[in-house]
XYZ file of C-alpha atoms in Angstrom:
618
model
C 84.659 130.204 138.466
C 87.761 130.767 140.338
C 87.479 131.615 144.047
C 89.409 135.124 144.335
C 89.839 134.368 148.013
C 92.176 131.750 146.635
C 94.337 134.238 144.614
C 94.778 136.243 147.731
C 96.037 133.418 149.950
C 98.287 131.956 147.136
C 99.767 135.664 146.643
C 101.085 135.429 150.318
C 104.004 132.855 148.950
C 105.202 135.357 146.827
C 108.282 137.183 147.746
C 107.507 140.595 149.543
C 108.908 144.014 147.941
C 110.724 144.599 151.386
C 112.608 141.418 151.366
C 113.608 141.718 147.745
C 114.796 145.355 148.544
C 116.707 144.109 151.501
C 118.452 141.307 149.523
C 119.481 143.513 146.708
C 121.753 145.335 149.356
C 123.605 141.665 149.831
C 124.183 141.117 146.426
C 126.164 143.283 143.879
C 126.213 140.864 141.032
C 122.418 141.193 139.709
C 122.822 140.648 135.951
C 122.659 143.792 133.985
C 119.749 144.284 131.559
C 120.946 147.609 130.115
C 121.056 147.885 126.321
C 124.845 148.127 126.407
C 125.331 145.097 128.534
C 122.610 142.488 127.729
C 125.324 140.444 125.374
C 127.389 140.108 128.477
C 124.844 137.961 130.155
C 125.403 134.326 130.620
C 122.612 131.662 129.755
C 122.265 131.249 133.257
C 120.985 134.617 133.761
C 117.978 134.248 131.536
C 114.439 133.683 131.810
C 112.937 132.752 128.480
C 109.441 133.053 127.118
C 108.387 130.715 124.659
C 105.662 131.609 122.124
C 104.152 130.724 118.958
C 103.874 134.100 117.029
C 100.535 132.926 114.999
C 98.637 132.475 118.378
C 100.100 135.230 120.319
C 98.925 138.842 119.008
C 98.087 140.159 115.297
C 99.530 143.285 115.152
C 98.612 143.566 111.146
C 95.686 142.177 109.726
C 96.924 142.751 106.151
C 99.133 139.765 106.412
C 96.605 137.185 107.851
C 96.098 135.331 104.294
C 100.178 135.443 103.633
C 99.878 136.911 100.309
C 97.576 133.887 98.799
C 94.053 133.457 97.737
C 91.193 133.364 100.466
C 90.547 129.708 100.182
C 91.541 128.207 103.451
C 93.167 125.253 101.839
C 95.356 127.624 99.656
C 96.100 130.381 102.425
C 95.909 128.058 105.472
C 94.015 130.920 107.445
C 90.989 129.810 109.237
C 90.978 131.489 112.617
C 87.917 129.060 113.659
C 90.016 125.931 113.295
C 92.843 124.731 115.908
C 95.231 123.479 112.878
C 95.284 126.494 110.548
C 96.910 130.109 110.861
C 94.775 132.560 113.240
C 96.854 135.938 112.429
C 99.276 136.608 114.897
C 102.379 137.886 113.533
C 105.818 139.757 114.233
C 104.153 143.059 114.518
C 102.028 141.879 117.382
C 104.783 140.405 119.144
C 106.836 143.594 118.954
C 103.702 145.513 119.936
C 103.558 143.178 123.365
C 107.192 143.377 124.463
C 106.171 145.317 127.722
C 103.600 142.982 128.622
C 106.289 139.903 128.132
C 109.149 141.748 129.669
C 106.869 142.694 132.700
C 107.108 139.157 133.760
C 110.868 139.506 134.365
C 111.630 137.802 131.052
C 114.898 138.553 129.372
C 114.957 136.185 126.282
C 112.225 135.471 123.652
C 112.214 132.058 121.826
C 109.648 131.703 119.270
C 108.508 128.717 117.150
C 110.112 128.945 113.519
C 109.240 132.062 111.610
C 110.512 130.529 108.245
C 108.301 130.540 105.239
C 106.330 127.218 105.253
C 104.316 125.201 102.857
C 100.773 126.759 103.924
C 98.872 123.868 103.815
C 99.643 119.835 103.578
C 98.039 116.655 104.743
C 95.677 114.176 102.963
C 92.272 115.304 101.494
C 90.129 115.801 104.555
C 92.652 115.931 107.154
C 94.811 118.967 106.042
C 96.406 121.394 108.271
C 98.457 124.508 108.168
C 101.962 125.331 108.660
C 101.089 127.987 111.499
C 103.535 126.246 113.871
C 106.562 126.917 111.764
C 107.885 123.276 111.203
C 107.194 122.915 107.537
C 110.146 125.061 105.778
C 110.256 125.507 102.140
C 112.140 128.857 102.050
C 115.019 128.806 105.167
C 115.954 132.876 103.888
C 112.697 134.330 104.368
C 110.063 135.210 107.090
C 106.736 133.342 106.600
C 104.503 136.040 104.919
C 101.699 135.349 107.627
C 103.991 136.240 110.133
C 105.628 139.472 108.011
C 108.768 140.391 106.514
C 112.582 140.045 107.029
C 112.546 143.839 107.858
C 109.804 143.290 110.262
C 111.982 140.756 111.992
C 114.834 142.977 112.058
C 112.542 145.686 113.983
C 111.432 143.013 116.334
C 115.056 141.970 117.045
C 116.135 145.564 117.525
C 113.199 146.467 119.737
C 113.873 143.350 121.919
C 117.791 144.280 121.839
C 116.858 147.931 123.144
C 115.223 146.823 126.216
C 118.259 144.126 126.881
C 116.117 141.464 125.861
C 117.788 138.401 123.847
C 115.956 136.651 121.019
C 116.296 132.859 120.221
C 115.241 131.396 117.096
C 113.718 127.940 116.660
C 115.643 126.065 113.776
C 115.179 122.971 112.026
C 117.742 121.037 110.254
C 116.298 117.617 110.180
C 113.521 117.966 107.452
C 111.726 120.418 105.287
C 108.068 120.515 104.586
C 106.634 117.280 102.361
C 107.280 117.954 99.041
C 109.167 114.864 97.711
C 106.914 111.825 97.147
C 108.082 108.160 96.168
C 107.048 106.354 93.108
C 106.540 103.456 95.186
C 105.110 105.039 98.270
C 101.462 104.667 98.072
C 101.683 101.141 97.318
C 104.266 100.649 100.253
C 102.512 103.156 102.658
C 105.759 105.098 102.980
C 107.149 102.252 105.386
C 110.749 102.421 106.356
C 113.144 100.577 104.528
C 116.543 99.970 106.009
C 120.118 100.076 105.413
C 120.313 96.286 105.408
C 117.334 95.597 102.968
C 117.965 98.504 100.903
C 121.727 99.163 100.880
C 123.098 102.350 98.809
C 124.598 99.853 96.423
C 121.472 98.346 94.663
C 118.188 99.713 93.500
C 114.854 98.465 95.035
C 116.373 95.989 97.359
C 119.398 93.582 97.907
C 118.506 91.739 94.591
C 118.028 94.996 92.659
C 120.650 96.021 89.877
C 123.820 97.734 91.196
C 124.129 101.235 91.514
C 126.496 103.898 92.893
C 129.600 101.868 92.186
C 132.484 102.292 94.806
C 130.423 104.203 97.217
C 131.332 102.993 100.676
C 128.477 104.049 102.667
C 127.613 107.470 104.643
C 130.242 106.685 107.283
C 133.163 107.284 105.104
C 133.167 110.924 105.013
C 135.541 112.171 102.065
C 134.940 113.996 98.934
C 135.870 110.861 96.765
C 133.667 108.777 98.447
C 130.438 111.021 98.248
C 131.128 111.578 94.352
C 130.281 108.235 94.107
C 126.834 108.611 95.283
C 124.724 109.547 92.214
C 121.561 107.769 92.216
C 119.033 108.232 95.035
C 116.693 105.323 94.207
C 118.174 102.972 96.406
C 115.407 102.245 98.658
C 112.634 104.175 97.181
C 112.371 106.161 93.707
C 112.045 109.930 94.846
C 110.577 112.751 92.812
C 109.277 116.217 93.160
C 105.916 116.886 91.836
C 106.030 119.591 88.795
C 103.944 122.381 90.652
C 106.690 122.110 93.406
C 109.855 121.357 91.708
C 111.515 124.967 92.647
C 109.620 125.707 96.079
C 112.616 125.280 98.332
C 114.981 127.957 99.048
C 117.992 127.644 98.894
C 117.777 125.971 95.467
C 119.878 123.096 96.204
C 117.396 121.943 98.693
C 115.177 121.015 95.573
C 117.661 118.240 94.732
C 116.165 114.661 96.210
C 119.854 113.336 96.483
C 120.098 115.459 99.612
C 117.459 113.632 101.255
C 117.621 109.878 103.001
C 114.257 108.911 100.836
C 113.950 105.858 102.942
C 110.171 106.172 104.297
C 108.760 106.998 107.503
C 110.623 106.738 110.798
C 109.291 104.392 113.307
C 111.239 106.383 116.232
C 113.832 103.661 117.107
C 117.066 102.047 115.662
C 118.473 103.510 112.654
C 115.163 104.751 111.458
C 115.010 107.503 114.070
C 117.844 109.297 112.164
C 117.281 107.959 108.511
C 113.467 108.286 108.409
C 111.052 110.920 107.545
C 109.699 112.571 110.547
C 105.843 112.131 110.087
C 106.240 112.331 106.232
C 108.514 115.467 106.255
C 111.441 115.351 103.769
C 114.454 114.033 105.812
C 117.524 115.898 105.132
C 120.635 113.589 104.523
C 122.581 115.476 107.142
C 125.562 112.955 106.807
C 126.192 114.693 103.363
C 128.737 117.291 103.147
C 126.801 119.522 101.116
C 123.634 119.535 103.319
C 125.993 120.066 106.419
C 127.755 123.128 104.363
C 124.361 124.247 103.276
C 122.543 124.376 106.820
C 125.756 126.167 108.530
C 125.620 128.756 105.737
C 121.692 129.324 106.260
C 121.733 129.775 109.713
C 125.230 131.515 109.800
C 123.466 134.031 107.546
C 120.602 134.859 110.279
C 123.136 135.415 112.790
C 124.879 137.806 110.484
C 121.833 139.388 109.333
C 119.851 139.877 112.557
C 122.260 139.362 115.511
C 120.266 136.695 117.115
C 121.348 135.490 120.438
C 120.834 131.740 120.401
C 119.177 128.738 118.468
C 116.676 126.334 120.051
C 117.264 123.082 117.504
C 114.188 121.004 116.762
C 114.335 117.487 116.376
C 118.153 117.208 117.358
C 118.108 113.357 118.210
C 116.774 112.653 114.778
C 120.082 114.058 113.320
C 123.492 112.245 113.370
C 125.830 113.347 115.906
C 128.648 114.007 113.594
C 126.537 116.963 112.084
C 126.256 118.548 115.347
C 129.964 118.385 115.758
C 130.254 120.663 112.650
C 127.530 122.837 113.228
C 127.266 123.908 116.940
C 131.142 125.250 116.673
C 130.370 126.674 113.414
C 127.507 128.643 114.920
C 129.577 129.770 118.118
C 132.194 131.048 115.833
C 129.970 133.041 113.609
C 128.038 134.376 116.920
C 131.321 135.351 118.204
C 132.614 137.252 114.968
C 129.293 139.245 115.214
C 130.097 140.161 118.661
C 127.522 137.852 120.447
C 129.870 136.346 123.044
C 127.249 134.027 124.822
C 125.287 132.274 122.149
C 123.002 130.012 123.700
C 122.235 126.448 121.866
C 120.052 123.997 123.302
C 118.557 120.836 121.383
C 115.379 118.885 121.383
C 116.120 115.553 122.672
C 112.502 114.349 123.183
C 111.616 112.076 125.818
C 108.419 111.665 128.147
C 110.229 110.201 130.987
C 112.468 111.138 133.789
C 115.688 110.346 131.500
C 118.453 112.538 132.382
C 120.809 109.792 130.960
C 119.309 110.317 127.265
C 119.599 114.266 127.476
C 123.033 113.906 128.772
C 124.144 111.184 126.430
C 123.564 113.772 123.390
C 125.892 116.103 125.243
C 128.577 113.583 125.111
C 128.244 111.874 121.728
C 127.836 115.205 119.839
C 128.817 118.888 120.284
C 125.291 119.611 121.445
C 126.035 122.060 124.405
C 122.486 121.708 126.237
C 119.438 120.163 125.726
C 115.662 121.006 126.853
C 115.293 119.597 130.048
C 112.339 117.248 129.317
C 113.447 115.044 132.506
C 112.834 118.048 134.657
C 109.678 119.022 132.868
C 108.384 115.077 133.573
C 109.394 115.250 137.012
C 107.870 118.584 137.630
C 104.679 117.480 135.953
C 104.671 114.312 138.257
C 105.184 115.866 141.318
C 102.987 118.664 141.132
C 99.840 116.554 139.767
C 100.825 114.078 142.646
C 101.579 111.098 140.181
C 105.164 111.101 141.330
C 106.575 111.720 144.592
C 109.129 114.370 145.479
C 111.973 111.868 144.994
C 111.546 111.858 141.332
C 113.043 115.310 141.175
C 115.708 114.304 143.507
C 116.542 111.504 141.783
C 116.945 113.478 138.606
C 119.047 116.262 140.205
C 121.451 113.562 141.513
C 122.075 112.640 137.535
C 123.268 116.507 136.876
C 127.284 114.978 136.919
C 126.030 112.935 133.989
C 126.149 115.749 131.424
C 129.102 116.878 129.382
C 130.875 119.353 131.896
C 129.097 117.945 134.911
C 126.710 119.904 137.108
C 127.838 123.148 135.678
C 126.201 122.281 132.425
C 122.802 121.366 134.196
C 122.986 124.914 135.244
C 122.384 125.902 131.725
C 119.559 123.452 130.602
C 116.489 125.064 129.820
C 113.895 124.024 131.987
C 109.935 123.970 131.609
C 106.464 122.685 132.718
C 104.820 122.145 129.608
C 104.898 123.139 125.791
C 103.360 123.181 122.486
C 103.915 119.419 121.878
C 103.389 117.571 125.493
C 100.450 119.844 126.738
C 100.388 122.282 129.600
C 101.183 121.737 133.194
C 97.661 122.643 134.219
C 96.710 119.701 131.889
C 98.638 117.138 133.728
C 97.236 118.443 136.865
C 93.713 118.416 135.840
C 93.814 115.057 134.398
C 95.578 113.550 137.597
C 93.013 115.471 139.746
C 89.398 115.755 138.318
C 87.854 116.764 141.286
C 90.232 119.448 142.255
C 88.776 122.807 142.930
C 89.841 126.414 141.692
C 92.020 126.875 144.671
C 93.708 123.647 144.620
C 94.138 123.666 140.699
C 95.922 127.461 141.135
C 97.994 126.282 144.210
C 99.489 123.172 142.349
C 100.086 125.515 139.436
C 101.889 128.112 141.544
C 103.993 125.260 143.275
C 105.082 124.272 139.769
C 106.345 127.791 138.832
C 108.259 127.836 142.111
C 109.857 124.485 141.319
C 110.541 126.082 137.844
C 112.091 129.576 139.148
C 113.961 128.224 142.013
C 115.803 124.878 140.911
C 118.863 124.719 138.809
C 118.421 125.348 134.764
C 117.192 128.352 132.941
C 113.322 128.560 133.289
C 111.099 128.656 130.143
C 107.688 129.975 130.441
C 105.159 128.878 127.844
C 103.024 131.385 126.459
C 99.349 131.661 128.037
C 100.786 129.582 131.349
C 100.831 132.956 133.071
C 97.186 133.494 132.128
C 96.190 130.348 133.501
C 95.450 128.354 129.970
C 94.400 124.808 130.405
C 95.074 122.852 127.577
C 92.483 120.005 126.596
C 95.446 117.846 125.243
C 98.817 118.195 123.475
C 99.888 119.370 120.210
C 97.093 121.693 118.575
C 94.873 121.460 121.614
C 97.823 123.117 123.813
C 98.539 125.940 121.299
C 95.683 128.268 122.473
C 95.423 131.953 121.264
C 96.136 134.515 123.436
C 94.644 136.908 120.852
C 90.807 136.670 120.796
C 90.034 133.297 119.790
C 87.412 131.852 117.473
C 88.275 128.052 118.396
C 85.567 126.445 120.034
C 87.737 123.870 121.499
C 89.747 126.844 123.170
C 86.848 128.948 124.395
C 85.281 126.347 126.470
C 88.510 125.960 128.793
C 88.135 126.944 132.283
C 90.926 129.148 133.116
C 92.879 128.862 136.039
C 93.102 132.024 138.110
C 90.716 133.904 136.203
C 87.144 134.419 135.080
C 88.490 135.126 131.299
C 88.058 132.603 128.319
C 90.088 132.497 125.557
C 87.185 134.050 123.649
C 88.483 137.630 124.401
C 92.216 138.500 124.645
C 94.431 137.757 127.412
C 97.300 139.838 128.378
C 96.307 140.636 131.967
C 99.387 141.760 133.840
C 97.232 141.503 137.197
C 96.743 137.810 136.715
C 97.858 136.073 139.769
C 100.380 133.653 137.886
C 101.636 136.372 135.854
C 102.442 138.441 139.119
C 103.783 135.358 140.467
C 106.190 134.600 137.849
C 107.154 138.205 137.794
C 107.944 137.925 141.519
C 109.836 134.904 141.085
C 111.824 136.243 138.247
C 112.853 139.287 140.353
C 113.890 137.009 142.960
C 115.909 134.821 140.722
C 117.837 138.044 139.469
C 118.537 139.299 142.715
C 120.167 136.282 144.222
C 122.757 134.470 142.482
C 122.366 131.289 144.199
C 118.991 131.006 142.247
C 121.140 131.088 138.948
C 124.564 129.871 139.626
C 124.037 127.883 142.719
C 125.091 124.369 143.130
C 122.482 122.086 144.476
C 122.650 119.601 147.585
C 119.739 117.509 148.182
C 118.493 117.749 151.734
C 115.344 115.773 151.957
C 112.602 114.124 150.063
C 109.526 111.960 150.523
C 108.714 108.691 148.409
C 105.064 109.783 148.507
C 103.686 113.395 147.770
C 105.263 115.701 150.653
C 108.604 117.340 151.021
C 111.441 118.230 148.343
C 114.022 120.092 150.408
C 117.500 121.658 148.450
C 119.831 124.030 149.365
C 121.674 125.954 146.461
C 125.260 127.643 147.080
C 127.063 129.999 144.687
C 130.832 129.588 145.200
C 131.557 133.055 143.873
C 129.360 135.006 146.119
C 129.246 132.580 149.018
C 125.304 132.895 149.039
C 123.201 129.967 150.428
C 119.699 129.624 149.838
C 117.212 126.904 151.178
C 114.357 126.039 149.001
C 111.454 123.733 150.301
C 108.228 122.431 148.339
C 105.247 120.487 149.543
C 103.540 118.363 147.124
C 100.871 117.159 149.448
C 97.527 118.361 150.332
C 98.233 118.477 153.732
C 100.292 121.009 155.961
C 103.898 119.380 156.835
C 106.575 120.449 159.396
C 109.800 119.137 158.840
C 113.264 119.380 160.285
C 115.857 120.035 157.181
C 119.590 119.651 157.381
C 121.449 122.888 156.606
C 125.128 123.912 156.770
C 126.361 123.885 160.455
C 127.763 127.288 159.954
C 124.373 129.032 159.261
C 123.375 131.557 162.121
C 120.535 133.310 160.482
C 117.538 132.487 158.023
C 116.150 135.592 155.904
C 112.885 134.925 154.410
C 112.967 135.536 150.539
C 109.551 133.989 149.598
C 107.244 132.135 151.788
C 106.993 131.423 155.400
C 110.899 130.430 156.306
C 111.616 129.448 160.056
C 112.276 132.713 161.985
C 115.514 130.996 163.196
C 117.717 127.811 163.120
C 116.617 125.127 165.417
C 119.918 123.864 166.158
C 123.473 124.191 164.469
C 122.712 122.013 161.409
C 118.989 122.025 161.292
C 116.049 124.340 160.507
C 112.443 123.154 160.901
C 110.160 124.227 158.452
C 106.407 124.400 158.094
C 104.804 124.330 154.690
C 100.960 124.773 154.032
C 99.448 122.207 151.557
C 101.293 122.695 147.866
C 103.278 125.484 149.234
C 106.754 126.379 149.238
C 109.637 128.466 150.803
C 112.997 130.216 149.689
C 115.176 131.168 152.702
C 118.677 132.726 152.622
C 121.196 130.974 154.870
C 123.739 133.429 156.547
C 126.448 133.254 158.622
C 128.123 130.321 156.740
C 131.961 130.040 156.082
C 132.996 132.542 153.403
C 130.201 134.812 153.891
């Protein structure tokens, strides 16, 4: 059970209403949120809420089965199983926009809503497409979630509030429909370009096929016209019952897929292989490229959405993004959407900024989800990494195409539907931590997320203290009243509630903290646009101190974080022209200690955000 005294103590670290009000008079460039101006906001101005529609709110019970028969292996609906549909839908999301916006959220990103194959998987290990990543029809909303008009109603309702809508899209693969004649015998093992070239059937010793084809690197209509036989590695076929299941119709032709077997995640298989059995699209092929541009351009045209998160982006050849991204930016601009935000998923579990930056240089991907930030934040807050890990990651910001300015637009996060929640990492590393410590550590994570550079992404349920037992399905708990035993036995942070009841408590201390920090971020340009300077860090749990400076307004802010279980007092270097310190959140020094230095005291797992005034240019 939560210690409610701990909640009161933790809330003391939040920005006071008087401080926030005082600062608004100093900053006249707060991003506008009125309906008439939300399109003008830059990506840096957003606070994003990432949600799986199926697990959020059920606004229409009539679509729970998606129009299919009641059998769970046909409809995919089984609210007692963590791997099946639970009933959340677009109507529920629309009804809960007050709740979402109340946190200071300005943009909603949701998992794919396209029509999915309801159930797939081997007998006895089936699961459903509740997550949205097993698409069969790229033109329609999945009937479990609602209809295209209901999606339009959601987008219009969000826009009327000045909120943006980001779609999660997939170009790498479709649902698992295509089979291989040799697949079962070969266990769908990956078959390489060297051993199974386009020029022979079966292997290098097989009969010749596709005469004159010079490989997918030669991108001319004449060359692609010579690739007529897709049976170079495996012999693909579509079961009769699913021959026309995919929409648009061109997706039903196996020639537009790689058909090389399952990826083993490295080398050419990372791009050419099937992603855990899903049909891997031949994204080098001009028909596939044109088809995907048409599909997603139509979603922009029809619904006026504001951005794309691109699933499995590093499993697609970079040349595809060189055509796709500019086409989407142009399509959005023509629709009156000037700041269309595109960010890719380049998966990594380490503090590997170089990998993320590389994909902004070898392709036209403008930004990627900042998985390096997530890994550093998880490690620092859980105590398994020192603050030096975050400092080192921030030092790599110039690696991105466009330099550190690009890093300001990277969506940052603490946990997600794949890796698990921040609270999971904290509990795994600190099994003896009490409720007070868990709450303080999570709040420290939120402060890192909302204070450091990047566009913060709140993973649904984190604001209600959700604690995943693991990753993937175990990190996709229900906000609606849950019937999943593996969710309902979790001890939530900051609350006596369980997931057996719905969880939309706007008084929850984490909801309140996020709302306060979001307002602080909105009120202070330096927290959105500020350049980062590392001011100090420890190589064991302890201090991380940085300043952020917004050149346009001249505002400077000092941010200090304590990842240790002990109170610390440290001198921190600041700009020599600083004459005064104004607290924005936490306990800031009352005054500078000397020109160029401030002495700051932080409680265990505490943080402070302080405005520095009197600097040159103020």
